[in-house]
Amino acid sequence: MSAPRPPRPRVLSGIRPTGDSFQLGNYVGAVRHWAAMQDESDCFFFLADLHALTDTPEPERLRTRTREAVAELLALGVDADRSTVFAQSHLPQHVELSWILSCLTGFGEASRMTQFQDKTASGASSSVGLFYYPVLQAADILMYQADAVPIGEDQRQHLELTRDLAQRFNGRYGQTFTLPAPYAGRQGERIKDLQDPTRKMSKSIGGAGTVWVLDDPRTITKKIKSAVTDTGREVRAADDKPGVTNLLTIASVATGASIPDLEQTYVGRGYGDLKGDVAAAVVELFAPVRERYDALLADPGHLDAVLADGAGRAGEVAERTMTAVRERVGLLAPRRTPR
Ligand code: TYM
């Protein structure tokens, strides 16, 4: 008789249903890893619609975009049979746990979160929700006892806070939460804005510097060909060449070639050649995704069924965690009165 297989590691990650579609950075830093981890891990992927509210989107747009985002995840290779796909707001336990964790979070600790500092510094009006964002994120992760959290480099600090809160809770109330593995970045984890390669590509900035997964081939080509590059002519990745480094990173992800190999290919050739090749590679990468997306979106009933099924599966895990948490922190269990 063969030995029983050890349980698969639990993986959890989320993405906000904002913008017109996901952008290239979301794919590179997060979603491509999600699709690749589904065989060896027990995966939970969700649409962070409550986190999206920090941007106060139009209500109808948020609803539509949440459904579109499910179609986009499936088109990018997330498989709802192998992974649990759900909407954060369908599980009220997330907010409940976030409140309990917020009572263990220092005000100064939350104030040091750089995403909050950056967003506030950029002039966006800062709400209590924006400040609280990382605590809700910690609740998302700890609820499912996640071993690993595939996220882009910009989310590293939020994961560190999550680990601190898990340790604090376990220390005070007894072992309850799994500590998610620390962030292990890989090369190409951070994609920069094409028009300003000193800042990250982001859904909230948008414009000519952002490539959307669902952009049509002409738009993708135009945006990449108009990318801001650096002084000099040599195609090589270096700190003083943020624009070229970004294009090489994108090329490496889209073609599978390593950056040193790509640098070799461009010896004696210029930035124009690089841009043309990157544009063609990204067009080829996303063309089949757009096709699958259109087909999936044509069947909203199926997308809703995916979310309903996901909420059922996620709910079982969430309720198990919350039953333990409520008891450990000392909340009196409600008595069910028979009618
Ligand atoms: P969101 O929607 O802003 O980003 C989703 C994922 O995309 C990554 N990402 C990038 N990676 C590389 N280069 C870029 N330019 C780039 N832009 C975005 C982000 O790091 C992220 O992994 N806070 C999360 C949503 C969330 C979450 C969670 C994630 C809420 N709860 C629990 C994991 C676990 C976010 O940044 O979403």
PDB file of N, CA and C in Angstrom, residues 61-140:
ATOM      1  N   ARG A  61     -21.047  49.819 -11.597  1.00  0.00           N
ATOM      2  CA  ARG A  61     -19.774  49.439 -12.220  1.00  0.00           C
ATOM      3  C   ARG A  61     -19.057  48.372 -11.371  1.00  0.00           C
ATOM      4  N   LEU A  62     -19.106  48.529 -10.061  1.00  0.00           N
ATOM      5  CA  LEU A  62     -18.435  47.542  -9.195  1.00  0.00           C
ATOM      6  C   LEU A  62     -19.081  46.166  -9.370  1.00  0.00           C
ATOM      7  N   ARG A  63     -20.426  46.161  -9.428  1.00  0.00           N
ATOM      8  CA  ARG A  63     -21.132  44.883  -9.600  1.00  0.00           C
ATOM      9  C   ARG A  63     -20.732  44.218 -10.913  1.00  0.00           C
ATOM     10  N   THR A  64     -20.787  45.016 -11.996  1.00  0.00           N
ATOM     11  CA  THR A  64     -20.443  44.470 -13.319  1.00  0.00           C
ATOM     12  C   THR A  64     -18.994  44.014 -13.343  1.00  0.00           C
ATOM     13  N   ARG A  65     -18.145  44.860 -12.795  1.00  0.00           N
ATOM     14  CA  ARG A  65     -16.707  44.574 -12.853  1.00  0.00           C
ATOM     15  C   ARG A  65     -16.364  43.310 -12.048  1.00  0.00           C
ATOM     16  N   THR A  66     -17.102  43.044 -10.978  1.00  0.00           N
ATOM     17  CA  THR A  66     -16.821  41.850 -10.178  1.00  0.00           C
ATOM     18  C   THR A  66     -17.084  40.596 -11.009  1.00  0.00           C
ATOM     19  N   ARG A  67     -18.195  40.612 -11.740  1.00  0.00           N
ATOM     20  CA  ARG A  67     -18.503  39.468 -12.602  1.00  0.00           C
ATOM     21  C   ARG A  67     -17.468  39.355 -13.728  1.00  0.00           C
ATOM     22  N   GLU A  68     -17.127  40.507 -14.323  1.00  0.00           N
ATOM     23  CA  GLU A  68     -16.113  40.489 -15.394  1.00  0.00           C
ATOM     24  C   GLU A  68     -14.795  39.918 -14.876  1.00  0.00           C
ATOM     25  N   ALA A  69     -14.464  40.292 -13.640  1.00  0.00           N
ATOM     26  CA  ALA A  69     -13.178  39.855 -13.085  1.00  0.00           C
ATOM     27  C   ALA A  69     -13.144  38.332 -12.897  1.00  0.00           C
ATOM     28  N   VAL A  70     -14.307  37.745 -12.593  1.00  0.00           N
ATOM     29  CA  VAL A  70     -14.349  36.274 -12.502  1.00  0.00           C
ATOM     30  C   VAL A  70     -14.025  35.696 -13.881  1.00  0.00           C
ATOM     31  N   ALA A  71     -14.674  36.248 -14.919  1.00  0.00           N
ATOM     32  CA  ALA A  71     -14.432  35.757 -16.288  1.00  0.00           C
ATOM     33  C   ALA A  71     -12.955  35.926 -16.644  1.00  0.00           C
ATOM     34  N   GLU A  72     -12.378  37.031 -16.217  1.00  0.00           N
ATOM     35  CA  GLU A  72     -10.974  37.292 -16.557  1.00  0.00           C
ATOM     36  C   GLU A  72     -10.046  36.289 -15.857  1.00  0.00           C
ATOM     37  N   LEU A  73     -10.341  36.008 -14.606  1.00  0.00           N
ATOM     38  CA  LEU A  73      -9.512  35.021 -13.887  1.00  0.00           C
ATOM     39  C   LEU A  73      -9.584  33.662 -14.571  1.00  0.00           C
ATOM     40  N   LEU A  74     -10.802  33.255 -14.948  1.00  0.00           N
ATOM     41  CA  LEU A  74     -10.955  31.947 -15.598  1.00  0.00           C
ATOM     42  C   LEU A  74     -10.245  31.960 -16.948  1.00  0.00           C
ATOM     43  N   ALA A  75     -10.362  33.083 -17.673  1.00  0.00           N
ATOM     44  CA  ALA A  75      -9.706  33.176 -18.989  1.00  0.00           C
ATOM     45  C   ALA A  75      -8.189  33.127 -18.849  1.00  0.00           C
ATOM     46  N   LEU A  76      -7.680  33.576 -17.707  1.00  0.00           N
ATOM     47  CA  LEU A  76      -6.223  33.577 -17.483  1.00  0.00           C
ATOM     48  C   LEU A  76      -5.723  32.247 -16.916  1.00  0.00           C
ATOM     49  N   GLY A  77      -6.634  31.283 -16.789  1.00  0.00           N
ATOM     50  CA  GLY A  77      -6.166  29.944 -16.417  1.00  0.00           C
ATOM     51  C   GLY A  77      -6.533  29.483 -15.025  1.00  0.00           C
ATOM     52  N   VAL A  78      -7.238  30.326 -14.238  1.00  0.00           N
ATOM     53  CA  VAL A  78      -7.719  29.842 -12.945  1.00  0.00           C
ATOM     54  C   VAL A  78      -8.871  28.871 -13.234  1.00  0.00           C
ATOM     55  N   ASP A  79      -8.850  27.725 -12.573  1.00  0.00           N
ATOM     56  CA  ASP A  79      -9.810  26.667 -12.869  1.00  0.00           C
ATOM     57  C   ASP A  79     -10.720  26.483 -11.652  1.00  0.00           C
ATOM     58  N   ALA A  80     -11.982  26.836 -11.818  1.00  0.00           N
ATOM     59  CA  ALA A  80     -12.903  26.838 -10.671  1.00  0.00           C
ATOM     60  C   ALA A  80     -13.215  25.430 -10.169  1.00  0.00           C
ATOM     61  N   ASP A  81     -12.846  24.402 -10.917  1.00  0.00           N
ATOM     62  CA  ASP A  81     -13.037  23.040 -10.388  1.00  0.00           C
ATOM     63  C   ASP A  81     -11.914  22.678  -9.435  1.00  0.00           C
ATOM     64  N   ARG A  82     -10.705  23.116  -9.782  1.00  0.00           N
ATOM     65  CA  ARG A  82      -9.564  22.769  -8.924  1.00  0.00           C
ATOM     66  C   ARG A  82      -9.364  23.779  -7.806  1.00  0.00           C
ATOM     67  N   SER A  83      -9.758  25.028  -8.020  1.00  0.00           N
ATOM     68  CA  SER A  83      -9.539  26.084  -7.027  1.00  0.00           C
ATOM     69  C   SER A  83     -10.878  26.635  -6.553  1.00  0.00           C
ATOM     70  N   THR A  84     -10.861  27.213  -5.361  1.00  0.00           N
ATOM     71  CA  THR A  84     -12.070  27.832  -4.821  1.00  0.00           C
ATOM     72  C   THR A  84     -12.043  29.317  -5.188  1.00  0.00           C
ATOM     73  N   VAL A  85     -13.021  29.751  -5.985  1.00  0.00           N
ATOM     74  CA  VAL A  85     -13.057  31.138  -6.471  1.00  0.00           C
ATOM     75  C   VAL A  85     -14.293  31.806  -5.867  1.00  0.00           C
ATOM     76  N   PHE A  86     -14.106  32.922  -5.175  1.00  0.00           N
ATOM     77  CA  PHE A  86     -15.260  33.525  -4.501  1.00  0.00           C
ATOM     78  C   PHE A  86     -15.121  35.040  -4.406  1.00  0.00           C
ATOM     79  N   ALA A  87     -16.211  35.680  -3.994  1.00  0.00           N
ATOM     80  CA  ALA A  87     -16.204  37.137  -3.769  1.00  0.00           C
ATOM     81  C   ALA A  87     -16.096  37.370  -2.256  1.00  0.00           C
ATOM     82  N   GLN A  88     -15.192  38.241  -1.882  1.00  0.00           N
ATOM     83  CA  GLN A  88     -14.929  38.533  -0.466  1.00  0.00           C
ATOM     84  C   GLN A  88     -16.212  38.905   0.286  1.00  0.00           C
ATOM     85  N   SER A  89     -17.058  39.741  -0.333  1.00  0.00           N
ATOM     86  CA  SER A  89     -18.240  40.236   0.384  1.00  0.00           C
ATOM     87  C   SER A  89     -19.288  39.146   0.603  1.00  0.00           C
ATOM     88  N   HIS A  90     -19.147  38.009  -0.080  1.00  0.00           N
ATOM     89  CA  HIS A  90     -20.118  36.934   0.138  1.00  0.00           C
ATOM     90  C   HIS A  90     -19.864  36.203   1.456  1.00  0.00           C
ATOM     91  N   LEU A  91     -18.747  36.526   2.096  1.00  0.00           N
ATOM     92  CA  LEU A  91     -18.409  35.887   3.370  1.00  0.00           C
ATOM     93  C   LEU A  91     -18.225  36.954   4.441  1.00  0.00           C
ATOM     94  N   PRO A  92     -19.296  37.262   5.190  1.00  0.00           N
ATOM     95  CA  PRO A  92     -19.210  38.340   6.185  1.00  0.00           C
ATOM     96  C   PRO A  92     -18.155  38.069   7.268  1.00  0.00           C
ATOM     97  N   GLN A  93     -17.684  36.832   7.351  1.00  0.00           N
ATOM     98  CA  GLN A  93     -16.654  36.497   8.353  1.00  0.00           C
ATOM     99  C   GLN A  93     -15.384  37.324   8.167  1.00  0.00           C
ATOM    100  N   HIS A  94     -15.095  37.752   6.917  1.00  0.00           N
ATOM    101  CA  HIS A  94     -13.854  38.518   6.690  1.00  0.00           C
ATOM    102  C   HIS A  94     -13.864  39.814   7.511  1.00  0.00           C
ATOM    103  N   VAL A  95     -15.004  40.494   7.477  1.00  0.00           N
ATOM    104  CA  VAL A  95     -15.085  41.769   8.198  1.00  0.00           C
ATOM    105  C   VAL A  95     -15.059  41.515   9.708  1.00  0.00           C
ATOM    106  N   GLU A  96     -15.730  40.473  10.122  1.00  0.00           N
ATOM    107  CA  GLU A  96     -15.756  40.146  11.554  1.00  0.00           C
ATOM    108  C   GLU A  96     -14.324  39.886  12.066  1.00  0.00           C
ATOM    109  N   LEU A  97     -13.575  39.064  11.320  1.00  0.00           N
ATOM    110  CA  LEU A  97     -12.212  38.762  11.774  1.00  0.00           C
ATOM    111  C   LEU A  97     -11.328  40.006  11.715  1.00  0.00           C
ATOM    112  N   SER A  98     -11.560  40.840  10.700  1.00  0.00           N
ATOM    113  CA  SER A  98     -10.722  42.042  10.583  1.00  0.00           C
ATOM    114  C   SER A  98     -10.914  42.945  11.798  1.00  0.00           C
ATOM    115  N   TRP A  99     -12.143  43.011  12.299  1.00  0.00           N
ATOM    116  CA  TRP A  99     -12.381  43.844  13.483  1.00  0.00           C
ATOM    117  C   TRP A  99     -11.598  43.306  14.686  1.00  0.00           C
ATOM    118  N   ILE A 100     -11.666  41.996  14.846  1.00  0.00           N
ATOM    119  CA  ILE A 100     -10.964  41.380  15.984  1.00  0.00           C
ATOM    120  C   ILE A 100      -9.452  41.629  15.855  1.00  0.00           C
ATOM    121  N   LEU A 101      -8.921  41.498  14.634  1.00  0.00           N
ATOM    122  CA  LEU A 101      -7.484  41.738  14.431  1.00  0.00           C
ATOM    123  C   LEU A 101      -7.133  43.213  14.618  1.00  0.00           C
ATOM    124  N   SER A 102      -8.067  44.086  14.254  1.00  0.00           N
ATOM    125  CA  SER A 102      -7.770  45.526  14.378  1.00  0.00           C
ATOM    126  C   SER A 102      -7.542  45.899  15.838  1.00  0.00           C
ATOM    127  N   CYS A 103      -8.158  45.135  16.744  1.00  0.00           N
ATOM    128  CA  CYS A 103      -7.979  45.427  18.168  1.00  0.00           C
ATOM    129  C   CYS A 103      -6.609  44.978  18.664  1.00  0.00           C
ATOM    130  N   LEU A 104      -5.866  44.266  17.812  1.00  0.00           N
ATOM    131  CA  LEU A 104      -4.495  43.867  18.155  1.00  0.00           C
ATOM    132  C   LEU A 104      -3.479  44.641  17.329  1.00  0.00           C
ATOM    133  N   THR A 105      -3.956  45.561  16.479  1.00  0.00           N
ATOM    134  CA  THR A 105      -3.049  46.291  15.582  1.00  0.00           C
ATOM    135  C   THR A 105      -2.732  47.650  16.170  1.00  0.00           C
ATOM    136  N   GLY A 106      -1.457  47.974  16.249  1.00  0.00           N
ATOM    137  CA  GLY A 106      -1.089  49.286  16.774  1.00  0.00           C
ATOM    138  C   GLY A 106      -1.428  50.381  15.765  1.00  0.00           C
ATOM    139  N   PHE A 107      -1.813  51.535  16.285  1.00  0.00           N
ATOM    140  CA  PHE A 107      -2.121  52.664  15.404  1.00  0.00           C
ATOM    141  C   PHE A 107      -0.869  53.055  14.617  1.00  0.00           C
ATOM    142  N   GLY A 108       0.268  53.087  15.319  1.00  0.00           N
ATOM    143  CA  GLY A 108       1.526  53.447  14.664  1.00  0.00           C
ATOM    144  C   GLY A 108       1.918  52.413  13.618  1.00  0.00           C
ATOM    145  N   GLU A 109       1.677  51.165  13.956  1.00  0.00           N
ATOM    146  CA  GLU A 109       1.996  50.058  13.048  1.00  0.00           C
ATOM    147  C   GLU A 109       1.217  50.218  11.726  1.00  0.00           C
ATOM    148  N   ALA A 110      -0.075  50.502  11.838  1.00  0.00           N
ATOM    149  CA  ALA A 110      -0.891  50.679  10.630  1.00  0.00           C
ATOM    150  C   ALA A 110      -0.462  51.943   9.874  1.00  0.00           C
ATOM    151  N   SER A 111      -0.046  52.970  10.622  1.00  0.00           N
ATOM    152  CA  SER A 111       0.363  54.227   9.971  1.00  0.00           C
ATOM    153  C   SER A 111       1.627  54.053   9.142  1.00  0.00           C
ATOM    154  N   ARG A 112       2.426  53.051   9.462  1.00  0.00           N
ATOM    155  CA  ARG A 112       3.691  52.851   8.737  1.00  0.00           C
ATOM    156  C   ARG A 112       3.519  52.105   7.415  1.00  0.00           C
ATOM    157  N   MET A 113       2.304  51.669   7.091  1.00  0.00           N
ATOM    158  CA  MET A 113       2.098  50.915   5.842  1.00  0.00           C
ATOM    159  C   MET A 113       2.326  51.840   4.643  1.00  0.00           C
ATOM    160  N   THR A 114       3.254  51.464   3.786  1.00  0.00           N
ATOM    161  CA  THR A 114       3.657  52.395   2.721  1.00  0.00           C
ATOM    162  C   THR A 114       2.562  52.585   1.664  1.00  0.00           C
ATOM    163  N   GLN A 115       1.723  51.539   1.442  1.00  0.00           N
ATOM    164  CA  GLN A 115       0.648  51.737   0.452  1.00  0.00           C
ATOM    165  C   GLN A 115      -0.284  52.856   0.909  1.00  0.00           C
ATOM    166  N   PHE A 116      -0.599  52.867   2.210  1.00  0.00           N
ATOM    167  CA  PHE A 116      -1.446  53.922   2.765  1.00  0.00           C
ATOM    168  C   PHE A 116      -0.741  55.270   2.638  1.00  0.00           C
ATOM    169  N   GLN A 117       0.551  55.295   2.990  1.00  0.00           N
ATOM    170  CA  GLN A 117       1.304  56.563   2.919  1.00  0.00           C
ATOM    171  C   GLN A 117       1.360  57.073   1.482  1.00  0.00           C
ATOM    172  N   ASP A 118       1.642  56.160   0.521  1.00  0.00           N
ATOM    173  CA  ASP A 118       1.755  56.586  -0.884  1.00  0.00           C
ATOM    174  C   ASP A 118       0.434  57.135  -1.399  1.00  0.00           C
ATOM    175  N   LYS A 119      -0.654  56.391  -1.085  1.00  0.00           N
ATOM    176  CA  LYS A 119      -1.958  56.825  -1.609  1.00  0.00           C
ATOM    177  C   LYS A 119      -2.356  58.160  -1.011  1.00  0.00           C
ATOM    178  N   THR A 120      -2.061  58.340   0.255  1.00  0.00           N
ATOM    179  CA  THR A 120      -2.426  59.600   0.906  1.00  0.00           C
ATOM    180  C   THR A 120      -1.566  60.732   0.351  1.00  0.00           C
ATOM    181  N   ALA A 121      -0.262  60.430   0.152  1.00  0.00           N
ATOM    182  CA  ALA A 121       0.646  61.473  -0.345  1.00  0.00           C
ATOM    183  C   ALA A 121       0.274  61.890  -1.762  1.00  0.00           C
ATOM    184  N   SER A 122      -0.307  60.955  -2.547  1.00  0.00           N
ATOM    185  CA  SER A 122      -0.628  61.292  -3.937  1.00  0.00           C
ATOM    186  C   SER A 122      -1.871  62.171  -4.017  1.00  0.00           C
ATOM    187  N   GLY A 123      -2.420  62.552  -2.865  1.00  0.00           N
ATOM    188  CA  GLY A 123      -3.520  63.517  -2.861  1.00  0.00           C
ATOM    189  C   GLY A 123      -4.886  62.859  -2.783  1.00  0.00           C
ATOM    190  N   ALA A 124      -4.923  61.505  -2.858  1.00  0.00           N
ATOM    191  CA  ALA A 124      -6.223  60.831  -2.751  1.00  0.00           C
ATOM    192  C   ALA A 124      -6.756  61.099  -1.349  1.00  0.00           C
ATOM    193  N   SER A 125      -8.076  61.340  -1.254  1.00  0.00           N
ATOM    194  CA  SER A 125      -8.603  61.621   0.074  1.00  0.00           C
ATOM    195  C   SER A 125      -8.485  60.328   0.887  1.00  0.00           C
ATOM    196  N   SER A 126      -7.998  60.451   2.117  1.00  0.00           N
ATOM    197  CA  SER A 126      -7.732  59.227   2.872  1.00  0.00           C
ATOM    198  C   SER A 126      -8.885  58.952   3.821  1.00  0.00           C
ATOM    199  N   SER A 127      -9.441  57.757   3.679  1.00  0.00           N
ATOM    200  CA  SER A 127     -10.563  57.359   4.529  1.00  0.00           C
ATOM    201  C   SER A 127     -10.055  56.417   5.613  1.00  0.00           C
ATOM    202  N   VAL A 128     -10.902  56.182   6.604  1.00  0.00           N
ATOM    203  CA  VAL A 128     -10.568  55.183   7.618  1.00  0.00           C
ATOM    204  C   VAL A 128     -10.437  53.818   6.938  1.00  0.00           C
ATOM    205  N   GLY A 129     -11.253  53.589   5.898  1.00  0.00           N
ATOM    206  CA  GLY A 129     -11.193  52.317   5.172  1.00  0.00           C
ATOM    207  C   GLY A 129      -9.820  52.077   4.553  1.00  0.00           C
ATOM    208  N   LEU A 130      -9.227  53.120   4.007  1.00  0.00           N
ATOM    209  CA  LEU A 130      -7.895  52.989   3.391  1.00  0.00           C
ATOM    210  C   LEU A 130      -6.851  52.631   4.462  1.00  0.00           C
ATOM    211  N   PHE A 131      -7.022  53.240   5.626  1.00  0.00           N
ATOM    212  CA  PHE A 131      -6.114  52.980   6.746  1.00  0.00           C
ATOM    213  C   PHE A 131      -6.248  51.529   7.232  1.00  0.00           C
ATOM    214  N   TYR A 132      -7.469  51.039   7.206  1.00  0.00           N
ATOM    215  CA  TYR A 132      -7.836  49.723   7.738  1.00  0.00           C
ATOM    216  C   TYR A 132      -7.547  48.609   6.724  1.00  0.00           C
ATOM    217  N   TYR A 133      -7.321  48.997   5.481  1.00  0.00           N
ATOM    218  CA  TYR A 133      -7.151  48.054   4.354  1.00  0.00           C
ATOM    219  C   TYR A 133      -6.236  46.872   4.698  1.00  0.00           C
ATOM    220  N   PRO A 134      -5.027  47.111   5.256  1.00  0.00           N
ATOM    221  CA  PRO A 134      -4.135  45.972   5.511  1.00  0.00           C
ATOM    222  C   PRO A 134      -4.661  45.011   6.585  1.00  0.00           C
ATOM    223  N   VAL A 135      -5.498  45.514   7.491  1.00  0.00           N
ATOM    224  CA  VAL A 135      -6.039  44.637   8.546  1.00  0.00           C
ATOM    225  C   VAL A 135      -7.080  43.696   7.931  1.00  0.00           C
ATOM    226  N   LEU A 136      -7.893  44.238   7.020  1.00  0.00           N
ATOM    227  CA  LEU A 136      -8.849  43.378   6.312  1.00  0.00           C
ATOM    228  C   LEU A 136      -8.093  42.345   5.472  1.00  0.00           C
ATOM    229  N   GLN A 137      -6.996  42.773   4.874  1.00  0.00           N
ATOM    230  CA  GLN A 137      -6.181  41.844   4.079  1.00  0.00           C
ATOM    231  C   GLN A 137      -5.619  40.730   4.970  1.00  0.00           C
ATOM    232  N   ALA A 138      -5.185  41.079   6.174  1.00  0.00           N
ATOM    233  CA  ALA A 138      -4.673  40.064   7.105  1.00  0.00           C
ATOM    234  C   ALA A 138      -5.779  39.062   7.442  1.00  0.00           C
ATOM    235  N   ALA A 139      -6.995  39.575   7.632  1.00  0.00           N
ATOM    236  CA  ALA A 139      -8.120  38.676   7.942  1.00  0.00           C
ATOM    237  C   ALA A 139      -8.384  37.734   6.770  1.00  0.00           C
ATOM    238  N   ASP A 140      -8.322  38.255   5.537  1.00  0.00           N
ATOM    239  CA  ASP A 140      -8.532  37.413   4.345  1.00  0.00           C
ATOM    240  C   ASP A 140      -7.574  36.220   4.367  1.00  0.00           C
TER     241      ASP A 140
END
